Amino acid sequence: MAIEDGVRAMDEGMTTDFRGRMDYGDYLALDELLSAQHPISDHHDEPLFIIQHQTTELWLKLALHELRAVRSYLEADDVRRARKGLARVKHVFHTITDQWSVLATLTPSEYTEFRGVLGNASGFQSHQYRAVEFVLGNKDERVLRVFEARPHAHDLLAAELEAPTVYDAFLRHLARAGHPVPEHVLHRDVRRAWVQEDALVPVYKAIYEDTAAHWAEYATCEDLVDLEDAVQLWRFRHLRTVQRTIGFKPGTGGSSGVGFLRRALDLTFFPELYAVRTQIGT
């Protein structure tokens, strides 16, 4: 665009008449999107709280979309596309981690003025976040009870409970590539949460100590570690934002609040990829 009299002029070829044509707002359904914020109070800061959580849910929708694709790519031994998806999800979590800094501008005094209107609504009830945890291996069938009043959310989680995780898909890919993944690991009950399998540590040790021969596997292992670190940083930033806003009060959904969030930091999706670091070079 040229500058004329201090005003940026539009190019001659730019479309300006959108009668009967799809425009930016149509494509993004902006009328629906921007009218989806419904504060219950008249407090100035409630829109911040709503928009923070709504945008996080949009990013989680993308993360779940990408993780399902990563699982499919690994099942097809398409490691290059799987790695691209893992990188994208890592950056999604970096983005929603940075978003906590915006919510952290909400002071305890400000939040107290409208917190009561939330009732029992809580981030614990995010079915998309639970689905992301399920697809990464942190499964808990008891969580489904929370969503019995929302059939779509319940069915989505029930499907992920029955499905292999991204880690299951990766381990099966390693087995097809000739790595000695134990049979009981390959045929485990995928409905159960992943727990550390020490028999996998020697498998990873061989990969990490001969990266030239196993570069794709090694690089994908590091992608998984990058992703786990990104999720853990999100969890930690969540905890710190909650602590600075409500201290050690119980959560709106009935949880212990900060204590509940702190216990999540002990959860790990790919424990053997951390355990192997002690063994490399020994």
Short mmCIF file of C-alpha atoms in Angstrom, two decimals, residues 36-269:
data_model
loop_
_atom_site.label_atom_id
_atom_site.label_comp_id
_atom_site.label_asym_id
_atom_site.label_seq_id
_atom_site.Cartn_x
_atom_site.Cartn_y
_atom_site.Cartn_z
CA ALA A 36 -19.73 -15.92 22.91
CA GLN A 37 -18.60 -14.00 26.01
CA HIS A 38 -21.42 -13.71 28.54
CA PRO A 39 -20.27 -12.16 31.82
CA ILE A 40 -22.58 -12.93 34.70
CA SER A 41 -21.45 -9.98 36.78
CA ASP A 42 -20.91 -6.38 35.74
CA HIS A 43 -17.31 -6.46 37.00
CA HIS A 44 -14.80 -4.96 34.60
CA ASP A 45 -12.38 -7.91 34.84
CA GLU A 46 -14.77 -10.78 34.18
CA PRO A 47 -14.34 -10.55 30.36
CA LEU A 48 -10.59 -11.07 30.89
CA PHE A 49 -11.31 -14.26 32.83
CA ILE A 50 -13.72 -15.56 30.19
CA ILE A 51 -11.55 -14.71 27.17
CA GLN A 52 -8.46 -16.23 28.81
CA HIS A 53 -10.22 -19.56 29.23
CA GLN A 54 -12.05 -19.51 25.91
CA THR A 55 -8.85 -18.89 23.94
CA THR A 56 -7.13 -21.65 25.90
CA GLU A 57 -9.93 -24.01 24.88
CA LEU A 58 -9.41 -23.08 21.22
CA TRP A 59 -5.70 -23.87 21.50
CA LEU A 60 -6.51 -27.15 23.27
CA LYS A 61 -8.83 -28.03 20.40
CA LEU A 62 -5.89 -27.60 18.03
CA ALA A 63 -3.55 -29.56 20.34
CA LEU A 64 -5.96 -32.49 20.44
CA HIS A 65 -6.41 -32.34 16.65
CA GLU A 66 -2.63 -32.45 16.16
CA LEU A 67 -1.98 -35.19 18.73
CA ARG A 68 -4.52 -37.47 17.11
CA ALA A 69 -2.76 -36.88 13.81
CA VAL A 70 0.63 -37.59 15.41
CA ARG A 71 -0.72 -40.91 16.66
CA SER A 72 -1.94 -41.79 13.15
CA TYR A 73 1.38 -40.79 11.57
CA LEU A 74 3.31 -42.96 14.01
CA GLU A 75 0.98 -45.86 13.32
CA ALA A 76 1.86 -45.40 9.64
CA ASP A 77 5.59 -45.02 10.44
CA ASP A 78 5.52 -41.48 9.02
CA VAL A 79 7.96 -40.04 11.53
CA ARG A 80 8.57 -36.76 9.71
CA ARG A 81 4.94 -35.71 9.90
CA ALA A 82 4.64 -36.98 13.46
CA ARG A 83 7.58 -34.81 14.50
CA LYS A 84 6.05 -31.75 12.84
CA GLY A 85 2.85 -32.31 14.80
CA LEU A 86 4.72 -32.75 18.09
CA ALA A 87 6.56 -29.49 17.48
CA ARG A 88 3.29 -27.69 16.79
CA VAL A 89 1.69 -28.95 20.01
CA LYS A 90 4.79 -27.91 21.95
CA HIS A 91 4.35 -24.37 20.64
CA VAL A 92 0.64 -24.45 21.47
CA PHE A 93 1.56 -25.12 25.09
CA HIS A 94 4.18 -22.38 25.03
CA THR A 95 1.46 -20.00 23.84
CA ILE A 96 -1.08 -20.91 26.50
CA THR A 97 1.68 -20.78 29.12
CA ASP A 98 2.42 -17.19 28.10
CA GLN A 99 -1.29 -16.41 28.39
CA TRP A 100 -1.13 -16.93 32.16
CA SER A 101 0.82 -13.68 32.39
CA VAL A 102 -2.29 -11.84 31.18
CA LEU A 103 -4.55 -13.49 33.75
CA ALA A 104 -1.91 -12.81 36.41
CA THR A 105 -2.75 -9.11 36.08
CA LEU A 106 -6.01 -9.99 37.85
CA THR A 107 -5.38 -9.19 41.52
CA PRO A 108 -6.89 -11.14 44.43
CA SER A 109 -9.10 -8.18 45.30
CA GLU A 110 -10.43 -7.93 41.75
CA TYR A 111 -11.09 -11.67 41.38
CA THR A 112 -12.87 -11.87 44.72
CA GLU A 113 -15.43 -9.38 43.47
CA PHE A 114 -16.81 -11.76 40.82
CA ARG A 115 -15.49 -15.21 41.78
CA GLY A 116 -18.80 -16.09 43.41
CA VAL A 117 -20.66 -16.01 40.09
CA LEU A 118 -18.57 -18.95 38.81
CA GLY A 119 -20.46 -21.37 41.03
CA ASN A 120 -18.87 -24.81 40.63
CA ALA A 121 -17.33 -24.03 37.24
CA SER A 122 -13.66 -25.03 37.23
CA GLY A 123 -10.85 -25.68 34.79
CA PHE A 124 -10.87 -29.26 36.07
CA GLN A 125 -14.00 -29.65 33.97
CA SER A 126 -12.22 -28.91 30.68
CA HIS A 127 -12.93 -32.07 28.71
CA GLN A 128 -10.47 -31.03 26.01
CA TYR A 129 -7.61 -30.76 28.48
CA ARG A 130 -8.59 -34.14 29.92
CA ALA A 131 -8.60 -35.56 26.39
CA VAL A 132 -5.09 -34.18 25.78
CA GLU A 133 -3.94 -35.86 28.99
CA PHE A 134 -5.61 -39.11 27.93
CA VAL A 135 -4.00 -39.14 24.49
CA LEU A 136 -0.61 -38.53 26.13
CA GLY A 137 -1.07 -41.34 28.65
CA ASN A 138 -2.50 -39.87 31.84
CA LYS A 139 -5.77 -41.81 31.77
CA ASP A 140 -8.27 -42.05 34.61
CA GLU A 141 -11.65 -43.62 33.92
CA ARG A 142 -13.10 -41.91 37.01
CA VAL A 143 -12.84 -38.56 35.23
CA LEU A 144 -15.65 -39.58 32.88
CA ARG A 145 -18.15 -39.19 35.73
CA VAL A 146 -17.55 -35.44 35.65
CA PHE A 147 -18.92 -35.28 32.11
CA GLU A 148 -22.02 -37.46 32.35
CA ALA A 149 -24.19 -34.35 31.97
CA ARG A 150 -22.36 -33.50 28.71
CA PRO A 151 -22.75 -36.50 26.38
CA HIS A 152 -20.47 -35.16 23.64
CA ALA A 153 -17.62 -34.54 26.09
CA HIS A 154 -18.22 -37.89 27.80
CA ASP A 155 -18.16 -39.78 24.49
CA LEU A 156 -15.00 -38.03 23.33
CA LEU A 157 -13.18 -38.99 26.52
CA ALA A 158 -14.58 -42.52 26.47
CA ALA A 159 -13.18 -42.95 22.95
CA GLU A 160 -9.75 -41.69 24.01
CA LEU A 161 -9.81 -44.00 27.03
CA GLU A 162 -10.13 -46.97 24.67
CA ALA A 163 -7.56 -45.72 22.15
CA PRO A 164 -3.79 -46.20 22.21
CA THR A 165 -1.82 -43.18 23.37
CA VAL A 166 0.74 -41.28 21.33
CA TYR A 167 3.38 -43.09 23.41
CA ASP A 168 1.85 -46.48 22.62
CA ALA A 169 1.98 -45.60 18.93
CA PHE A 170 5.62 -44.53 19.23
CA LEU A 171 6.65 -47.72 21.02
CA ARG A 172 4.92 -49.85 18.41
CA HIS A 173 6.75 -47.87 15.74
CA LEU A 174 10.04 -48.59 17.51
CA ALA A 175 9.21 -52.30 17.58
CA ARG A 176 8.48 -52.30 13.85
CA ALA A 177 11.82 -50.55 13.31
CA GLY A 178 13.59 -53.48 15.01
CA HIS A 179 14.04 -52.18 18.55
CA PRO A 180 13.47 -54.79 21.30
CA VAL A 181 10.36 -53.30 22.90
CA PRO A 182 8.99 -55.97 25.27
CA GLU A 183 5.86 -57.77 24.08
CA HIS A 184 3.96 -57.08 27.28
CA VAL A 185 4.45 -53.35 26.66
CA LEU A 186 3.17 -53.61 23.10
CA HIS A 187 0.05 -55.45 24.27
CA ARG A 188 -0.65 -53.54 27.46
CA ASP A 189 -4.15 -52.44 28.49
CA VAL A 190 -4.33 -48.98 26.90
CA ARG A 191 -7.20 -48.01 29.19
CA ARG A 192 -4.78 -47.78 32.09
CA ALA A 193 -2.56 -44.83 32.91
CA TRP A 194 1.03 -45.26 31.82
CA VAL A 195 3.45 -46.19 34.59
CA GLN A 196 7.20 -46.39 34.27
CA GLU A 197 8.40 -49.53 32.50
CA ASP A 198 12.04 -50.10 33.42
CA ALA A 199 12.49 -52.63 30.61
CA LEU A 200 12.28 -49.75 28.13
CA VAL A 201 15.30 -47.93 29.56
CA PRO A 202 17.87 -50.21 27.84
CA VAL A 203 15.97 -49.74 24.55
CA TYR A 204 16.33 -45.98 24.83
CA LYS A 205 19.92 -46.26 26.05
CA ALA A 206 20.87 -48.06 22.84
CA ILE A 207 19.19 -45.34 20.78
CA TYR A 208 20.82 -42.46 22.65
CA GLU A 209 24.27 -44.03 22.58
CA ASP A 210 24.20 -44.54 18.80
CA THR A 211 22.38 -41.53 17.43
CA ALA A 212 24.01 -41.88 14.02
CA ALA A 213 22.34 -45.26 13.51
CA HIS A 214 19.04 -44.25 15.11
CA TRP A 215 18.73 -40.55 14.33
CA ALA A 216 14.98 -40.46 13.59
CA GLU A 217 14.14 -42.38 16.75
CA TYR A 218 16.51 -40.25 18.84
CA ALA A 219 15.11 -37.00 17.47
CA THR A 220 11.54 -38.13 18.08
CA CYS A 221 12.43 -39.05 21.67
CA GLU A 222 13.68 -35.51 22.17
CA ASP A 223 10.51 -34.12 20.58
CA LEU A 224 8.48 -36.05 23.16
CA VAL A 225 10.65 -34.66 25.96
CA ASP A 226 10.20 -31.14 24.56
CA LEU A 227 6.45 -31.65 24.61
CA GLU A 228 6.40 -32.97 28.15
CA ASP A 229 8.52 -30.04 29.33
CA ALA A 230 6.10 -27.64 27.64
CA VAL A 231 3.10 -29.24 29.36
CA GLN A 232 4.86 -29.21 32.71
CA LEU A 233 5.72 -25.53 32.34
CA TRP A 234 2.04 -24.84 31.58
CA ARG A 235 1.02 -26.76 34.70
CA PHE A 236 3.55 -24.86 36.82
CA ARG A 237 2.49 -21.46 35.46
CA HIS A 238 -1.11 -22.42 36.14
CA LEU A 239 -0.26 -23.28 39.73
CA ARG A 240 1.63 -20.02 40.28
CA THR A 241 -1.13 -17.92 38.76
CA VAL A 242 -3.74 -19.59 40.94
CA GLN A 243 -1.56 -19.19 44.03
CA ARG A 244 -1.01 -15.48 43.46
CA THR A 245 -4.73 -14.94 42.82
CA ILE A 246 -6.50 -17.04 45.49
CA GLY A 247 -3.66 -18.22 47.72
CA PHE A 248 -4.50 -21.60 49.23
CA LYS A 249 -8.28 -21.35 49.03
CA PRO A 250 -10.17 -24.39 47.66
CA GLY A 251 -10.91 -24.36 43.93
CA THR A 252 -14.37 -23.40 42.66
CA GLY A 253 -14.95 -26.99 41.55
CA GLY A 254 -14.27 -28.35 45.04
CA SER A 255 -10.62 -29.28 44.59
CA SER A 256 -7.94 -28.34 47.08
CA GLY A 257 -6.77 -25.63 44.68
CA VAL A 258 -3.01 -25.15 44.71
CA GLY A 259 -2.46 -28.53 46.37
CA PHE A 260 -4.36 -30.29 43.61
CA LEU A 261 -2.37 -28.47 40.94
CA ARG A 262 0.93 -29.22 42.68
CA ARG A 263 0.24 -32.96 42.61
CA ALA A 264 -0.13 -32.74 38.84
CA LEU A 265 3.52 -31.73 38.61
CA ASP A 266 4.46 -35.24 39.73
CA LEU A 267 2.74 -36.76 36.70
CA THR A 268 4.93 -37.65 33.74
CA PHE A 269 3.92 -38.92 30.33
#
